[in-house]
Coordinates of C-alpha atoms in Angstrom, one line a residue:
Chain A
X1 CA 133.5 53.4 25.1
X2 CA 136.3 51.2 24.0
X3 CA 137.0 50.5 20.3
X4 CA 135.7 47.0 20.7
X5 CA 132.5 48.1 22.4
X6 CA 132.0 50.8 19.7
X7 CA 132.4 48.2 16.9
X8 CA 130.1 45.7 18.7
X9 CA 127.4 48.4 18.9
X10 CA 127.9 49.2 15.2
X11 CA 127.5 45.6 14.2
X12 CA 124.4 45.0 16.4
X13 CA 122.5 48.3 16.2
X14 CA 124.0 50.3 13.3
X15 CA 120.9 49.7 11.2
X16 CA 118.9 52.0 13.5
X17 CA 121.1 54.8 12.3
X18 CA 122.0 53.9 8.7
X19 CA 120.3 52.7 5.6
X20 CA 120.5 48.9 5.0
X21 CA 121.9 47.1 2.1
X22 CA 123.8 50.0 0.6
X23 CA 127.2 51.5 1.3
X24 CA 129.5 54.1 -0.2
X25 CA 133.2 53.6 -1.1
X26 CA 135.6 56.4 -2.1
X27 CA 138.3 56.0 -4.7
X28 CA 140.5 59.0 -4.2
X29 CA 143.2 59.2 -6.8
X30 CA 146.2 61.4 -6.1
X31 CA 148.6 62.9 -8.7
X32 CA 151.8 64.7 -8.1
X33 CA 155.2 64.8 -9.7
X34 CA 154.2 62.3 -12.4
X35 CA 153.0 59.7 -10.0
X36 CA 149.4 58.4 -9.7
X37 CA 148.4 57.1 -6.3
X38 CA 145.3 55.9 -4.4
X39 CA 144.3 56.5 -0.8
X40 CA 143.8 53.4 1.3
X41 CA 142.9 52.7 4.9
X42 CA 144.2 49.9 7.0
X43 CA 141.1 48.9 8.9
X44 CA 141.4 47.4 12.3
X45 CA 138.2 45.4 12.0
X46 CA 139.2 43.8 8.7
X47 CA 143.0 43.5 9.3
X48 CA 143.3 44.5 5.6
X49 CA 143.7 47.6 3.5
X50 CA 140.4 49.0 2.2
X51 CA 139.0 51.9 0.2
X52 CA 137.6 54.5 2.6
X53 CA 133.9 53.6 2.9
X54 CA 130.9 53.7 5.1
X55 CA 127.1 54.0 5.4
X56 CA 124.4 56.5 4.6
X57 CA 122.5 58.0 7.6
X58 CA 118.8 57.5 7.5
X59 CA 118.1 61.1 6.5
X60 CA 121.2 62.0 4.6
X61 CA 121.7 62.7 0.9
X62 CA 124.1 60.1 -0.5
X63 CA 126.5 62.8 -1.9
X64 CA 126.7 64.3 1.6
X65 CA 127.2 60.8 3.1
X66 CA 130.2 60.3 0.8
X67 CA 131.7 63.7 1.8
X68 CA 131.1 62.9 5.5
X69 CA 132.6 59.4 5.3
X70 CA 135.7 60.6 3.5
X71 CA 136.2 63.3 6.0
X72 CA 135.6 61.1 9.1
X73 CA 137.7 58.3 7.8
X74 CA 140.6 60.0 6.1
X75 CA 140.5 63.7 7.3
X76 CA 140.2 64.8 3.6
X77 CA 137.8 67.7 3.3
X78 CA 136.3 69.8 0.5
X79 CA 137.0 67.1 -2.1
X80 CA 134.8 67.1 -5.2
X81 CA 133.7 63.5 -5.7
X82 CA 131.3 62.0 -8.2
X83 CA 129.3 58.8 -8.1
X84 CA 130.6 56.6 -11.0
X85 CA 129.2 53.1 -10.5
X86 CA 127.2 50.9 -8.2
X87 CA 128.7 47.5 -7.5
X88 CA 125.9 45.0 -7.0
X89 CA 127.1 41.5 -7.6
X90 CA 125.4 39.3 -4.9
X91 CA 128.6 37.5 -4.2
X92 CA 130.4 40.7 -3.2
X93 CA 129.3 40.4 0.4
X94 CA 130.6 37.0 1.6
X95 CA 128.7 36.1 4.7
X96 CA 131.5 33.8 5.9
X97 CA 134.3 36.3 6.3
X98 CA 135.6 37.4 9.6
X99 CA 133.9 34.8 11.7
X100 CA 136.9 34.8 14.0
X101 CA 136.7 38.6 14.3
X102 CA 133.0 38.5 15.1
X103 CA 133.6 35.8 17.7
X104 CA 136.1 38.1 19.3
X105 CA 133.5 40.9 19.3
X106 CA 130.9 38.6 20.6
X107 CA 128.5 39.1 17.6
X108 CA 126.7 36.3 15.7
X109 CA 126.5 36.7 12.0
X110 CA 122.7 36.3 12.1
X111 CA 122.4 39.1 14.5
X112 CA 124.2 41.7 12.5
X113 CA 122.9 43.9 9.7
X114 CA 126.6 44.2 8.6
X115 CA 126.3 40.7 7.1
X116 CA 123.3 41.3 5.0
X117 CA 124.1 42.0 1.4
X118 CA 125.5 45.4 0.4
X119 CA 125.5 47.2 -2.8
X120 CA 128.2 49.8 -2.8
X121 CA 128.3 53.1 -4.7
X122 CA 131.7 54.1 -5.9
X123 CA 132.6 57.8 -5.6
X124 CA 135.8 59.1 -7.3
X125 CA 138.0 62.1 -7.1
X126 CA 141.4 63.1 -8.4
X127 CA 143.5 65.4 -6.2
X128 CA 147.0 66.7 -5.8
X129 CA 148.3 64.3 -3.0
X130 CA 150.9 66.8 -1.9
X131 CA 148.1 69.2 -0.9
X132 CA 146.2 67.0 1.5
X133 CA 147.1 65.4 4.8
X134 CA 145.3 62.0 5.4
X135 CA 144.5 61.1 9.0
X136 CA 143.1 57.7 9.9
X137 CA 140.0 57.4 12.0
X138 CA 139.8 55.4 15.2
X139 CA 138.8 52.2 13.3
X140 CA 142.0 52.3 11.3
X141 CA 145.7 51.9 11.9
X142 CA 146.8 53.9 9.0
X143 CA 145.6 56.0 6.0
X144 CA 148.2 56.1 3.2
X145 CA 148.8 56.9 -0.4
X146 CA 149.8 53.9 -2.5
X147 CA 151.2 53.9 -6.0
X148 CA 148.3 52.8 -8.2
X149 CA 150.2 49.9 -9.6
X150 CA 151.6 48.7 -6.3
X151 CA 148.7 48.3 -3.9
X152 CA 148.5 45.7 -1.1
X153 CA 145.8 43.0 -0.8
X154 CA 142.4 44.7 -0.5
X155 CA 139.2 43.8 1.4
X156 CA 136.3 42.2 -0.5
X157 CA 136.0 43.4 -4.1
X158 CA 137.9 46.6 -3.5
X159 CA 140.6 45.7 -6.0
X160 CA 137.9 45.3 -8.7
X161 CA 136.3 48.6 -7.7
X162 CA 139.7 50.3 -7.9
X163 CA 140.5 48.8 -11.3
X164 CA 137.1 50.0 -12.7
X165 CA 137.5 53.4 -11.2
X166 CA 141.0 53.7 -12.9
X167 CA 139.6 52.5 -16.2
X168 CA 136.8 55.1 -15.8
X169 CA 139.3 57.8 -15.1
X170 CA 141.3 56.8 -18.2
X171 CA 138.2 56.8 -20.4
X172 CA 137.2 60.2 -19.2
X173 CA 140.4 61.6 -20.7
X174 CA 138.7 61.0 -24.0
X175 CA 136.1 63.6 -23.4
X176 CA 136.7 65.5 -20.2
X177 CA 139.6 67.9 -19.5
X178 CA 142.0 67.2 -16.7
X179 CA 144.8 69.1 -15.0
X180 CA 143.1 72.0 -13.1
X181 CA 144.4 71.9 -9.5
X182 CA 146.9 69.1 -10.4
X183 CA 149.3 71.3 -12.4
X184 CA 150.7 74.7 -11.5
X185 CA 148.6 77.7 -12.7
X186 CA 150.9 78.0 -15.7
X187 CA 152.5 74.8 -17.2
X188 CA 154.3 73.6 -20.3
X189 CA 153.0 71.2 -22.9
X190 CA 155.5 68.5 -21.7
X191 CA 154.1 68.8 -18.2
X192 CA 150.5 68.4 -19.4
X193 CA 151.5 65.5 -21.5
X194 CA 153.2 63.8 -18.6
X195 CA 150.0 64.1 -16.6
X196 CA 148.1 62.3 -19.4
X197 CA 150.8 59.7 -19.7
X198 CA 150.8 59.0 -16.0
X199 CA 147.1 58.5 -15.9
X200 CA 147.0 56.4 -19.1
X201 CA 150.2 54.5 -18.1
X202 CA 151.5 54.9 -21.7
X203 CA 153.7 57.1 -23.8
X204 CA 152.0 59.5 -26.2
X205 CA 153.2 60.9 -29.4
X206 CA 154.3 64.5 -28.7
X207 CA 153.0 66.2 -31.9
X208 CA 149.7 64.2 -31.9
X209 CA 149.1 65.1 -28.2
X210 CA 149.7 68.8 -28.8
X211 CA 147.5 68.9 -31.8
X212 CA 144.6 67.2 -30.1
X213 CA 144.8 69.0 -26.8
X214 CA 145.1 72.4 -28.5
X215 CA 142.1 71.4 -30.6
X216 CA 139.9 71.0 -27.5
X217 CA 140.1 74.8 -26.9
X218 CA 140.5 74.5 -23.1
X219 CA 144.1 75.9 -23.3
X220 CA 145.5 79.4 -23.6
X221 CA 149.1 79.8 -24.7
X222 CA 150.9 82.6 -22.8
X223 CA 153.5 84.9 -24.3
X224 CA 156.0 83.5 -22.0
X225 CA 158.5 80.7 -22.2
X226 CA 160.0 78.5 -19.5
X227 CA 163.4 79.9 -18.4
X228 CA 166.5 77.9 -17.7
X229 CA 165.8 75.1 -20.2
X230 CA 168.7 74.0 -22.4
X231 CA 167.4 75.0 -25.8
X232 CA 164.0 75.7 -27.4
X233 CA 162.3 76.9 -24.3
X234 CA 158.7 75.6 -24.1
X235 CA 155.8 78.1 -23.9
X236 CA 153.7 78.3 -20.8
X237 CA 150.0 77.5 -21.1
X238 CA 147.1 78.0 -18.7
X239 CA 143.5 76.7 -18.7
X240 CA 140.7 78.8 -20.1
X241 CA 138.5 78.3 -17.1
X242 CA 135.2 79.1 -18.8
X243 CA 135.9 76.6 -21.6
X244 CA 137.3 74.1 -19.1
X245 CA 134.2 74.2 -17.0
X246 CA 132.0 73.9 -20.1
X247 CA 134.0 70.9 -21.4
X248 CA 133.8 69.3 -17.9
X249 CA 130.0 69.5 -17.9
X250 CA 129.3 68.8 -21.6
X251 CA 132.1 66.6 -22.8
X252 CA 134.4 68.0 -25.4
X253 CA 134.4 65.6 -28.3
X254 CA 131.7 66.6 -30.6
X255 CA 129.8 69.6 -29.6
X256 CA 126.8 70.2 -31.8
Chain B
X1 CA 95.1 36.0 -4.6
X2 CA 93.3 39.2 -5.5
X3 CA 95.2 42.2 -6.6
X4 CA 94.4 43.9 -3.3
X5 CA 95.7 40.9 -1.3
X6 CA 98.8 40.7 -3.5
X7 CA 99.6 44.4 -2.9
X8 CA 98.9 44.0 0.9
X9 CA 101.3 41.2 1.1
X10 CA 103.9 43.1 -0.8
X11 CA 103.6 46.1 1.5
X12 CA 103.8 44.0 4.6
X13 CA 106.3 41.3 3.8
X14 CA 108.1 42.3 0.6
X15 CA 111.3 43.1 2.6
X16 CA 111.7 39.3 3.1
X17 CA 112.2 39.0 -0.6
X18 CA 113.8 42.3 -1.6
X19 CA 116.6 44.5 -0.5
X20 CA 115.6 47.4 1.6
X21 CA 116.1 51.1 0.9
X22 CA 117.0 50.8 -2.7
X23 CA 114.9 50.5 -5.9
X24 CA 115.4 50.6 -9.6
X25 CA 113.6 52.8 -12.2
X26 CA 113.8 52.4 -15.9
X27 CA 113.8 55.4 -18.2
X28 CA 113.1 53.9 -21.7
X29 CA 113.3 56.4 -24.5
X30 CA 111.8 55.5 -27.8
X31 CA 112.6 57.0 -31.2
X32 CA 110.8 56.6 -34.4
X33 CA 109.9 58.8 -37.3
X34 CA 111.6 61.8 -35.7
X35 CA 109.7 61.6 -32.5
X36 CA 111.2 61.0 -29.1
X37 CA 109.0 59.2 -26.5
X38 CA 109.2 57.8 -23.0
X39 CA 107.6 54.6 -21.7
X40 CA 105.3 55.1 -18.7
X41 CA 103.0 52.9 -16.6
X42 CA 99.7 53.9 -15.1
X43 CA 100.1 52.2 -11.7
X44 CA 96.9 51.1 -10.0
X45 CA 98.4 51.5 -6.5
X46 CA 99.5 55.1 -7.1
X47 CA 96.7 56.2 -9.4
X48 CA 99.4 58.1 -11.3
X49 CA 101.7 57.5 -14.2
X50 CA 105.2 56.3 -13.2
X51 CA 108.4 55.2 -14.6
X52 CA 108.5 51.4 -14.7
X53 CA 110.3 50.5 -11.5
X54 CA 110.7 47.9 -8.8
X55 CA 113.0 46.2 -6.3
X56 CA 116.1 44.0 -6.2
X57 CA 115.7 40.4 -5.0
X58 CA 117.9 39.5 -2.1
X59 CA 120.3 37.4 -4.3
X60 CA 120.0 39.3 -7.6
X61 CA 122.6 41.4 -9.4
X62 CA 121.1 44.9 -9.9
X63 CA 121.6 44.8 -13.7
X64 CA 119.5 41.6 -13.8
X65 CA 116.9 43.1 -11.5
X66 CA 116.5 46.1 -13.9
X67 CA 116.0 43.7 -16.8
X68 CA 113.5 41.6 -14.9
X69 CA 111.6 44.6 -13.6
X70 CA 111.4 46.1 -17.1
X71 CA 110.2 42.7 -18.6
X72 CA 107.6 42.0 -15.8
X73 CA 106.2 45.5 -15.8
X74 CA 106.2 46.4 -19.5
X75 CA 106.8 43.2 -21.4
X76 CA 109.9 44.7 -23.0
X77 CA 112.7 42.1 -23.3
X78 CA 116.3 42.1 -24.4
X79 CA 116.7 45.9 -23.9
X80 CA 120.3 47.0 -23.3
X81 CA 120.0 49.4 -20.3
X82 CA 122.7 51.2 -18.4
X83 CA 122.8 52.6 -14.9
X84 CA 123.2 56.4 -15.1
X85 CA 122.5 57.9 -11.7
X86 CA 121.4 57.2 -8.2
X87 CA 118.7 59.5 -6.8
X88 CA 119.2 59.8 -3.1
X89 CA 117.6 63.0 -1.8
X90 CA 116.0 62.1 1.6
X91 CA 112.9 64.0 0.7
X92 CA 112.2 61.9 -2.4
X93 CA 110.3 59.3 -0.3
X94 CA 107.4 61.3 1.3
X95 CA 106.1 59.2 4.1
X96 CA 102.8 60.9 4.0
X97 CA 101.7 60.0 0.5
X98 CA 98.9 57.6 -0.2
X99 CA 97.5 57.3 3.3
X100 CA 94.1 56.8 1.9
X101 CA 95.4 54.0 -0.4
X102 CA 97.1 52.3 2.5
X103 CA 94.0 52.6 4.6
X104 CA 92.0 50.9 1.9
X105 CA 94.6 48.1 1.8
X106 CA 94.5 47.9 5.6
X107 CA 98.3 48.6 6.0
X108 CA 99.7 51.1 8.5
X109 CA 102.6 53.2 7.4
X110 CA 104.7 52.1 10.3
X111 CA 104.2 48.4 9.4
X112 CA 105.5 48.7 5.8
X113 CA 109.0 48.6 4.5
X114 CA 107.6 50.5 1.5
X115 CA 107.5 53.6 3.5
X116 CA 111.1 53.6 4.5
X117 CA 113.4 55.8 2.5
X118 CA 114.4 54.6 -0.9
X119 CA 117.4 55.5 -3.0
X120 CA 116.6 54.7 -6.6
X121 CA 119.0 53.7 -9.4
X122 CA 118.0 55.1 -12.8
X123 CA 118.6 52.7 -15.8
X124 CA 118.3 54.1 -19.3
X125 CA 117.9 52.8 -22.8
X126 CA 117.0 54.2 -26.2
X127 CA 115.0 51.9 -28.5
X128 CA 112.9 52.1 -31.7
X129 CA 109.4 52.3 -30.2
X130 CA 107.9 50.8 -33.4
X131 CA 109.7 47.5 -32.7
X132 CA 108.5 46.8 -29.2
X133 CA 105.0 46.1 -27.8
X134 CA 104.5 47.3 -24.3
X135 CA 102.2 45.2 -22.1
X136 CA 101.2 46.5 -18.6
X137 CA 101.6 44.2 -15.6
X138 CA 98.8 43.3 -13.2
X139 CA 99.5 46.3 -11.0
X140 CA 99.0 48.7 -13.9
X141 CA 96.1 49.9 -16.0
X142 CA 98.2 50.9 -18.9
X143 CA 101.7 50.9 -20.3
X144 CA 102.2 53.6 -23.0
X145 CA 104.6 55.7 -25.0
X146 CA 104.4 59.5 -24.4
X147 CA 106.0 62.2 -26.3
X148 CA 108.9 63.3 -24.2
X149 CA 107.6 66.9 -24.1
X150 CA 104.0 66.0 -23.3
X151 CA 104.0 63.7 -20.3
X152 CA 101.3 63.5 -17.7
X153 CA 101.8 64.2 -13.9
X154 CA 104.2 61.6 -12.6
X155 CA 104.7 59.9 -9.2
X156 CA 107.2 61.1 -6.6
X157 CA 110.3 62.7 -8.3
X158 CA 109.9 60.7 -11.5
X159 CA 109.6 63.9 -13.6
X160 CA 113.0 65.0 -12.2
X161 CA 114.5 61.6 -13.0
X162 CA 113.1 61.8 -16.5
X163 CA 114.5 65.3 -17.1
X164 CA 117.9 64.3 -15.8
X165 CA 117.9 61.1 -18.0
X166 CA 117.0 63.2 -21.0
X167 CA 119.8 65.7 -20.2
X168 CA 122.2 62.8 -19.9
X169 CA 121.1 61.3 -23.2
X170 CA 121.7 64.7 -24.9
X171 CA 125.1 65.1 -23.3
X172 CA 126.1 61.7 -24.4
X173 CA 125.7 62.8 -28.0
X174 CA 128.8 64.9 -27.5
X175 CA 131.0 61.8 -27.1
X176 CA 129.0 58.6 -27.9
X177 CA 127.6 57.6 -31.3
X178 CA 123.9 57.1 -31.7
X179 CA 121.6 55.7 -34.4
X180 CA 122.3 51.9 -34.6
X181 CA 119.0 50.1 -34.3
X182 CA 117.2 53.4 -34.6
X183 CA 117.8 54.1 -38.2
X184 CA 117.5 51.8 -41.2
X185 CA 120.7 49.8 -42.0
X186 CA 121.5 52.4 -44.7
X187 CA 120.4 56.0 -44.1
X188 CA 121.0 59.5 -45.5
X189 CA 122.8 62.3 -43.8
X190 CA 119.5 64.3 -43.4
X191 CA 117.9 61.3 -41.7
X192 CA 120.8 61.0 -39.2
X193 CA 120.7 64.8 -38.6
X194 CA 117.0 64.6 -37.9
X195 CA 117.7 61.9 -35.2
X196 CA 120.2 64.3 -33.5
X197 CA 117.8 67.2 -33.8
X198 CA 115.0 65.2 -32.3
X199 CA 117.0 64.2 -29.3
X200 CA 118.6 67.6 -28.8
X201 CA 115.3 69.4 -29.5
X202 CA 117.0 72.0 -31.7
X203 CA 117.9 72.7 -35.3
X204 CA 121.5 72.0 -36.3
X205 CA 123.5 73.6 -39.1
X206 CA 123.6 71.1 -42.0
X207 CA 127.3 71.6 -43.0
X208 CA 128.6 71.8 -39.5
X209 CA 126.8 68.6 -38.6
X210 CA 128.0 66.7 -41.6
X211 CA 131.6 67.8 -41.0
X212 CA 131.6 66.8 -37.3
X213 CA 129.8 63.5 -37.7
X214 CA 132.0 62.4 -40.6
X215 CA 135.0 63.4 -38.5
X216 CA 134.1 60.9 -35.8
X217 CA 134.9 58.1 -38.2
X218 CA 131.9 55.9 -37.3
X219 CA 130.2 56.3 -40.7
X220 CA 130.9 54.7 -44.1
X221 CA 129.5 56.4 -47.2
X222 CA 128.1 53.9 -49.7
X223 CA 128.4 54.3 -53.5
X224 CA 124.6 54.6 -53.7
X225 CA 122.2 57.5 -53.6
X226 CA 118.6 57.7 -52.5
X227 CA 116.3 57.4 -55.5
X228 CA 113.1 59.3 -56.1
X229 CA 114.4 62.5 -54.5
X230 CA 113.6 65.8 -56.5
X231 CA 117.2 66.8 -57.2
X232 CA 120.7 66.2 -55.7
X233 CA 120.0 62.7 -54.5
X234 CA 121.7 62.2 -51.1
X235 CA 124.2 59.5 -50.5
X236 CA 123.5 56.5 -48.3
X237 CA 125.6 55.9 -45.2
X238 CA 125.9 53.0 -42.9
X239 CA 127.7 52.7 -39.5
X240 CA 131.2 51.2 -39.3
X241 CA 130.2 48.7 -36.6
X242 CA 133.8 48.1 -35.3
X243 CA 134.4 51.9 -34.9
X244 CA 130.9 52.4 -33.6
X245 CA 131.4 49.9 -30.8
X246 CA 134.8 51.3 -30.0
X247 CA 133.4 54.8 -29.8
X248 CA 130.5 53.6 -27.7
X249 CA 132.9 52.1 -25.2
X250 CA 135.7 54.7 -25.2
X251 CA 134.0 58.0 -26.1
X252 CA 134.9 59.6 -29.4
X253 CA 136.1 63.0 -28.6
X254 CA 139.7 63.0 -28.1
X255 CA 141.3 59.6 -28.5
X256 CA 144.9 59.6 -27.4

């Protein structure tokens, strides 16, 4: 089946396979070397960059749908994603878009479930982008990491979804630990601070940061300092995995 | 139209008005006088107690749908609810249920959109149950507050939804303030502690609680003590509204 035939079939009969009116979009943030990125697809059908998204099979748990969609569309596997918000504005599914594209496909808007309204569930994850290798699916020209502050024009309301996911990621720093799988096993306080500064996109006071992050109890200081540093070699830290997991589940602000 | 006719029409043609495959359920917690309750409906069609729920109109924002559903089904208006989770297990919509009920209605399972699979979005709120007056809709016999630990058998997976909403409410105490609109404008430390203990369903250490809650910065101590108490009259407190709102939005654990 050609790509065009495959798309045509999806537009005309996809509702026999998938749930109607609801979709999933994955906002995959990537961190490495003090840069925060987001994973985008260049979708053939939309001729625009989009978040990797798709639909839920009729008998599929939504969490598994999100995993399957991410894997099929970007090649990324074994990524821990969490649902964070449903986007439900009625105007987010403009019926008028892509008439030309549909005409080329030979599909009328009124014949396609794809032009009904969709609520979309945003799933997020934060990974080390140097450790994964994105591969675009057959519906896409490209699958690439973009700097979070330098993204191209996006499909539909995907920019808004991305902004809200970023805001959510930043807010979570207030009560969830971050850094496991993003930093080396042992890291220095300046390295950890740089991770926070990159996500928050602002400078933090060194002493205040250290006091607060140590206060959360998720760190263990090692009896080892970083070698080869000019003077005042910084100590290495690692995460206390038990406390990290606990703080991830329960929040770490104000444990009663 | 009789109730039976109305229900029959809803089962046969509701999908012309509502989105398919997705519903909304409201978990309304009520606090008053150190008791935590939940609002339930006794639905005629299910012959069981249920969470107040319903469907999203084809052109309606989901947040507005949740408000409309809560108002129509329980009479509660102007309640600030938040989406907290989507329940999407495929087995949560058992196709076999209520065959007898459908037979009475004269509707075949295969003719009704109501027996397709539904994902449901849980919306939660915490209110003072003495300040609202629930009124059941025409589809329900009763709309009543139940003690959270003494609820009747519930429809479908509503017990699981309720448990998860309660767990979520308890977790949020770790990083969000609580008490505004649930306690009097000025309240004592023991009154605030009792609210936390009621939600968490456990005793808290008095000194530890006071230290932590004062540490969040959302309280202002007044220069006034409670009269008519045997000895050591407790001070009154009130919430610092600006800081309360800020902590509600941003979390209050670990502000950087």
